[in-house]
Amino acid sequence: MGEDHYDEGQDMMDIDFSELNRDRRTANGRSRKKPSDPEKGKKLLVFYGTALCVAILIIVIILFSVDKSGKKTTTPIEAQVKALEQKVANLGRIKQDITPLQTRQETLEKSIAKLEGSLKSLRRDLHKINREFVLLKKRGVVRKRSASQTRHRYHMVQKGDSPYKIARRYGISMDDLYRLNNLTKKSLIYPGQKLVVGPVGKK
C-alpha cells in the first residue's frame, strides 16, 4: 500500500509540473509578441499618399479639360458627331436642289411618253397608207409614170402674155397647152400664173 500511495503522489506532482510548464510557455509567448512594426506604418502612409496624388491628378485633368470660356474642349467623338451633323445638313440642301430636277425629269418623262404615243400612231397611219397604196397599185389605179412625164418645163405668165404667144414661144400647140394645164379655150390666164409648157429636155 505504501507503493500505491507513492505512485499517486508522483502522478499529482507530474500533473502540477505539466500545468506549470504550460502556463510558463503561454506567458513567454505573450511576452515575445513584437510591438507594432514601424515599416508597416510607413507602407500605409505611402499608399495613402499615392492615392491622394492620383486623386489630385484626376481633378487637375478634369479642370484642364474645360477651357477658359467655360466650355468643354471638343473630344474626338464630339468632333465626329459634329462632322456627321454637317454632312446631314449638306444632304438636306442637296435634296432641296434635287427636288426641282426630279420634277423636271418627271415632266420630261411624261412628254417623252406622249411623243412615243404619237410616233406609234404615226407608224400605224403610215403602215395603213402603205397597205392601201399597195392595194391600189395591184388594182392598176396607180400607174408608174416615166421620167419624161413626171418632169415638166414651166412658164411664169407675164403681163401681156397670151396662150397663143406662150404656145408659139415653146413650140407647142394651143391644144397641148390647154391639155397640159387643164384649161379650156374660154379659160383666162393672169400674170404670175405657172403653166406647164412641155416635158423637160424638149426644145
mmCIF file of C-alpha atoms in Angstrom:
data_model
loop_
_atom_site.group_PDB
_atom_site.id
_atom_site.type_symbol
_atom_site.label_atom_id
_atom_site.label_comp_id
_atom_site.label_asym_id
_atom_site.label_seq_id
_atom_site.Cartn_x
_atom_site.Cartn_y
_atom_site.Cartn_z
ATOM 1 C CA MET A 1 0.000 0.000 0.000
ATOM 2 C CA GLY A 2 2.892 2.319 0.579
ATOM 3 C CA GLU A 3 3.938 1.917 -3.051
ATOM 4 C CA ASP A 4 0.473 2.716 -4.265
ATOM 5 C CA HIS A 5 0.392 5.897 -2.250
ATOM 6 C CA TYR A 6 3.741 6.901 -3.629
ATOM 7 C CA ASP A 7 2.604 6.422 -7.185
ATOM 8 C CA GLU A 8 -0.466 8.579 -6.726
ATOM 9 C CA GLY A 9 1.626 11.379 -5.235
ATOM 10 C CA GLN A 10 4.101 11.122 -8.075
ATOM 11 C CA ASP A 11 1.249 11.431 -10.615
ATOM 12 C CA MET A 12 -0.062 14.540 -8.901
ATOM 13 C CA MET A 13 3.362 16.120 -8.994
ATOM 14 C CA ASP A 14 3.701 15.322 -12.677
ATOM 15 C CA ILE A 15 0.334 16.962 -13.413
ATOM 16 C CA ASP A 16 1.237 20.059 -11.422
ATOM 17 C CA PHE A 17 4.555 20.422 -13.229
ATOM 18 C CA SER A 18 2.975 19.933 -16.633
ATOM 19 C CA GLU A 19 0.383 22.624 -15.945
ATOM 20 C CA LEU A 20 3.096 24.900 -14.622
ATOM 21 C CA ASN A 21 5.177 24.404 -17.757
ATOM 22 C CA ARG A 22 2.156 25.132 -19.967
ATOM 23 C CA ASP A 23 1.392 28.353 -18.108
ATOM 24 C CA ARG A 24 5.032 29.345 -18.375
ATOM 25 C CA ARG A 25 5.078 28.764 -22.146
ATOM 26 C CA THR A 26 1.919 30.811 -22.539
ATOM 27 C CA ALA A 27 3.410 33.659 -20.550
ATOM 28 C CA ASN A 28 6.626 33.511 -22.568
ATOM 29 C CA GLY A 29 4.652 33.549 -25.819
ATOM 30 C CA ARG A 30 2.774 36.653 -24.777
ATOM 31 C CA SER A 31 5.936 38.330 -23.654
ATOM 32 C CA ARG A 32 7.588 37.552 -27.000
ATOM 33 C CA LYS A 33 4.921 39.390 -29.136
ATOM 34 C CA LYS A 34 6.574 42.126 -31.109
ATOM 35 C CA PRO A 35 5.370 45.657 -30.795
ATOM 36 C CA SER A 36 3.726 47.381 -33.829
ATOM 37 C CA ASP A 37 6.021 47.315 -36.870
ATOM 38 C CA PRO A 38 7.060 50.864 -37.953
ATOM 39 C CA GLU A 39 7.677 49.631 -41.540
ATOM 40 C CA LYS A 40 4.027 48.716 -41.859
ATOM 41 C CA GLY A 41 3.016 52.238 -40.869
ATOM 42 C CA LYS A 42 5.345 53.696 -43.457
ATOM 43 C CA LYS A 43 3.842 51.492 -46.160
ATOM 44 C CA LEU A 44 0.331 52.613 -45.232
ATOM 45 C CA LEU A 45 1.463 56.229 -45.320
ATOM 46 C CA VAL A 46 2.994 55.778 -48.781
ATOM 47 C CA PHE A 47 -0.172 54.057 -50.032
ATOM 48 C CA TYR A 48 -2.477 56.814 -48.823
ATOM 49 C CA GLY A 49 -0.126 59.466 -50.172
ATOM 50 C CA THR A 50 -0.081 57.813 -53.602
ATOM 51 C CA ALA A 51 -3.878 57.553 -53.645
ATOM 52 C CA LEU A 52 -4.129 61.235 -52.746
ATOM 53 C CA CYS A 53 -1.733 62.196 -55.565
ATOM 54 C CA VAL A 54 -3.736 60.160 -58.081
ATOM 55 C CA ALA A 55 -6.965 61.839 -56.964
ATOM 56 C CA ILE A 56 -5.356 65.286 -57.301
ATOM 57 C CA LEU A 57 -4.064 64.369 -60.777
ATOM 58 C CA ILE A 58 -7.555 63.288 -61.902
ATOM 59 C CA ILE A 59 -9.039 66.550 -60.631
ATOM 60 C CA VAL A 60 -6.385 68.562 -62.488
ATOM 61 C CA ILE A 61 -7.093 66.672 -65.732
ATOM 62 C CA ILE A 62 -10.828 67.347 -65.387
ATOM 63 C CA LEU A 63 -10.187 71.030 -64.736
ATOM 64 C CA PHE A 64 -7.885 71.356 -67.756
ATOM 65 C CA SER A 65 -10.488 69.674 -69.960
ATOM 66 C CA VAL A 66 -12.562 72.834 -69.567
ATOM 67 C CA ASP A 67 -11.301 75.886 -71.479
ATOM 68 C CA LYS A 68 -11.202 79.447 -70.206
ATOM 69 C CA SER A 69 -14.646 80.303 -71.582
ATOM 70 C CA GLY A 70 -16.202 77.553 -69.519
ATOM 71 C CA LYS A 71 -16.952 75.318 -72.497
ATOM 72 C CA LYS A 72 -15.690 71.778 -72.704
ATOM 73 C CA THR A 73 -12.980 71.128 -75.230
ATOM 74 C CA THR A 74 -14.048 69.112 -78.239
ATOM 75 C CA THR A 75 -13.243 65.444 -77.911
ATOM 76 C CA PRO A 76 -12.660 63.243 -80.981
ATOM 77 C CA ILE A 77 -16.115 61.696 -80.573
ATOM 78 C CA GLU A 78 -17.777 65.120 -80.411
ATOM 79 C CA ALA A 79 -15.834 66.183 -83.499
ATOM 80 C CA GLN A 80 -17.090 63.117 -85.376
ATOM 81 C CA VAL A 81 -20.655 63.831 -84.258
ATOM 82 C CA LYS A 82 -20.381 67.433 -85.491
ATOM 83 C CA ALA A 83 -18.965 66.237 -88.797
ATOM 84 C CA LEU A 84 -21.882 63.827 -89.199
ATOM 85 C CA GLU A 85 -24.367 66.592 -88.390
ATOM 86 C CA GLN A 86 -22.727 68.797 -91.023
ATOM 87 C CA LYS A 87 -22.973 66.003 -93.590
ATOM 88 C CA VAL A 88 -26.652 65.503 -92.767
ATOM 89 C CA ALA A 89 -27.259 69.243 -93.237
ATOM 90 C CA ASN A 90 -25.436 69.131 -96.572
ATOM 91 C CA LEU A 91 -27.552 66.169 -97.637
ATOM 92 C CA GLY A 92 -30.674 68.165 -96.786
ATOM 93 C CA ARG A 93 -29.536 71.037 -99.007
ATOM 94 C CA ILE A 94 -28.653 68.627 -101.805
ATOM 95 C CA LYS A 95 -32.109 67.077 -101.515
ATOM 96 C CA GLN A 96 -33.683 70.523 -101.862
ATOM 97 C CA ASP A 97 -31.624 71.118 -105.002
ATOM 98 C CA ILE A 98 -32.542 67.713 -106.415
ATOM 99 C CA THR A 99 -36.307 68.146 -105.920
ATOM 100 C CA PRO A 100 -36.767 70.644 -108.827
ATOM 101 C CA LEU A 101 -34.634 68.413 -111.034
ATOM 102 C CA GLN A 102 -36.825 65.450 -110.192
ATOM 103 C CA THR A 103 -39.905 67.495 -111.099
ATOM 104 C CA ARG A 104 -38.368 68.440 -114.446
ATOM 105 C CA GLN A 105 -37.384 64.840 -115.040
ATOM 106 C CA GLU A 106 -40.954 63.688 -114.402
ATOM 107 C CA THR A 107 -42.251 66.356 -116.817
ATOM 108 C CA LEU A 108 -39.774 65.255 -119.486
ATOM 109 C CA GLU A 109 -40.708 61.622 -118.984
ATOM 110 C CA LYS A 110 -44.386 62.491 -119.482
ATOM 111 C CA SER A 111 -43.554 64.460 -122.642
ATOM 112 C CA ILE A 112 -41.460 61.571 -123.958
ATOM 113 C CA ALA A 113 -44.319 59.170 -123.255
ATOM 114 C CA LYS A 114 -46.695 61.410 -125.231
ATOM 115 C CA LEU A 115 -44.235 61.638 -128.132
ATOM 116 C CA GLU A 116 -43.821 57.884 -128.143
ATOM 117 C CA GLY A 117 -47.597 57.525 -128.307
ATOM 118 C CA SER A 118 -47.737 59.985 -131.218
ATOM 119 C CA LEU A 119 -44.945 58.125 -133.028
ATOM 120 C CA LYS A 120 -46.769 54.842 -132.605
ATOM 121 C CA SER A 121 -49.911 56.420 -134.017
ATOM 122 C CA LEU A 122 -47.961 57.823 -136.990
ATOM 123 C CA ARG A 123 -46.393 54.428 -137.642
ATOM 124 C CA ARG A 124 -49.841 52.843 -137.676
ATOM 125 C CA ASP A 125 -51.123 55.504 -140.082
ATOM 126 C CA LEU A 126 -48.106 55.112 -142.381
ATOM 127 C CA HIS A 127 -48.495 51.365 -142.358
ATOM 128 C CA LYS A 128 -52.155 51.737 -143.225
ATOM 129 C CA ILE A 129 -51.407 54.192 -146.054
ATOM 130 C CA ASN A 130 -48.676 51.945 -147.417
ATOM 131 C CA ARG A 131 -51.013 48.967 -147.371
ATOM 132 C CA GLU A 132 -53.743 50.918 -149.174
ATOM 133 C CA PHE A 133 -51.210 52.159 -151.713
ATOM 134 C CA VAL A 134 -50.095 48.583 -152.408
ATOM 135 C CA LEU A 135 -53.719 47.520 -152.898
ATOM 136 C CA LEU A 136 -54.383 50.407 -155.287
ATOM 137 C CA LYS A 137 -51.222 49.605 -157.196
ATOM 138 C CA LYS A 138 -52.309 45.996 -157.583
ATOM 139 C CA ARG A 139 -55.667 47.123 -158.920
ATOM 140 C CA GLY A 140 -53.966 49.311 -161.512
ATOM 141 C CA VAL A 141 -55.275 52.597 -160.142
ATOM 142 C CA VAL A 142 -51.774 53.907 -159.526
ATOM 143 C CA ARG A 143 -49.672 53.800 -162.670
ATOM 144 C CA LYS A 144 -45.988 54.231 -162.870
ATOM 145 C CA ARG A 145 -45.031 57.326 -164.765
ATOM 146 C CA SER A 146 -41.913 57.785 -166.798
ATOM 147 C CA ALA A 147 -39.331 60.430 -166.025
ATOM 148 C CA SER A 148 -40.356 62.440 -169.111
ATOM 149 C CA GLN A 149 -43.950 62.538 -167.880
ATOM 150 C CA THR A 150 -43.179 63.497 -164.317
ATOM 151 C CA ARG A 151 -40.691 66.277 -165.101
ATOM 152 C CA HIS A 152 -42.046 69.335 -166.909
ATOM 153 C CA ARG A 153 -40.956 72.729 -168.087
ATOM 154 C CA TYR A 154 -42.854 75.683 -166.703
ATOM 155 C CA HIS A 155 -43.552 79.235 -167.800
ATOM 156 C CA MET A 156 -44.437 82.091 -165.477
ATOM 157 C CA VAL A 157 -47.128 84.210 -167.116
ATOM 158 C CA GLN A 158 -46.040 87.816 -167.595
ATOM 159 C CA LYS A 159 -48.114 90.896 -168.318
ATOM 160 C CA GLY A 160 -49.134 90.882 -171.997
ATOM 161 C CA ASP A 161 -48.778 87.071 -172.418
ATOM 162 C CA SER A 162 -51.480 85.079 -174.165
ATOM 163 C CA PRO A 163 -51.939 81.337 -174.751
ATOM 164 C CA TYR A 164 -51.029 81.820 -178.376
ATOM 165 C CA LYS A 165 -47.761 83.641 -177.594
ATOM 166 C CA ILE A 166 -46.772 81.104 -174.955
ATOM 167 C CA ALA A 167 -47.511 78.083 -177.186
ATOM 168 C CA ARG A 168 -45.626 79.636 -180.090
ATOM 169 C CA ARG A 169 -42.655 80.502 -177.870
ATOM 170 C CA TYR A 170 -42.213 76.918 -176.660
ATOM 171 C CA GLY A 171 -43.155 75.244 -179.952
ATOM 172 C CA ILE A 172 -46.327 73.538 -178.804
ATOM 173 C CA SER A 173 -49.875 73.789 -179.966
ATOM 174 C CA MET A 174 -52.511 75.674 -178.049
ATOM 175 C CA ASP A 175 -54.453 72.435 -177.591
ATOM 176 C CA ASP A 176 -51.400 70.870 -175.897
ATOM 177 C CA LEU A 177 -51.033 73.956 -173.708
ATOM 178 C CA TYR A 178 -54.681 73.712 -172.672
ATOM 179 C CA ARG A 179 -54.415 69.948 -172.061
ATOM 180 C CA LEU A 180 -51.204 70.132 -170.007
ATOM 181 C CA ASN A 181 -52.721 72.792 -167.741
ATOM 182 C CA ASN A 182 -56.324 71.508 -167.641
ATOM 183 C CA LEU A 183 -57.558 74.670 -169.358
ATOM 184 C CA THR A 184 -60.203 75.367 -171.986
ATOM 185 C CA LYS A 185 -60.354 77.941 -174.734
ATOM 186 C CA LYS A 186 -62.540 80.077 -172.518
ATOM 187 C CA SER A 187 -60.065 79.939 -169.585
ATOM 188 C CA LEU A 188 -58.242 83.133 -168.709
ATOM 189 C CA ILE A 189 -54.610 83.381 -167.692
ATOM 190 C CA TYR A 190 -53.128 86.038 -165.400
ATOM 191 C CA PRO A 191 -49.667 87.357 -164.527
ATOM 192 C CA GLY A 192 -47.839 85.164 -162.036
ATOM 193 C CA GLN A 193 -49.642 82.003 -163.130
ATOM 194 C CA LYS A 194 -47.415 78.957 -163.603
ATOM 195 C CA LEU A 195 -48.126 76.984 -166.787
ATOM 196 C CA VAL A 196 -46.728 73.656 -167.999
ATOM 197 C CA VAL A 197 -45.240 74.105 -171.450
ATOM 198 C CA GLY A 198 -43.894 70.593 -172.088
ATOM 199 C CA PRO A 199 -41.547 67.940 -170.755
ATOM 200 C CA VAL A 200 -38.013 68.768 -169.640
ATOM 201 C CA GLY A 201 -35.461 68.496 -172.444
ATOM 202 C CA LYS A 202 -37.865 69.327 -175.227
ATOM 203 C CA LYS A 203 -36.931 72.484 -177.114
#
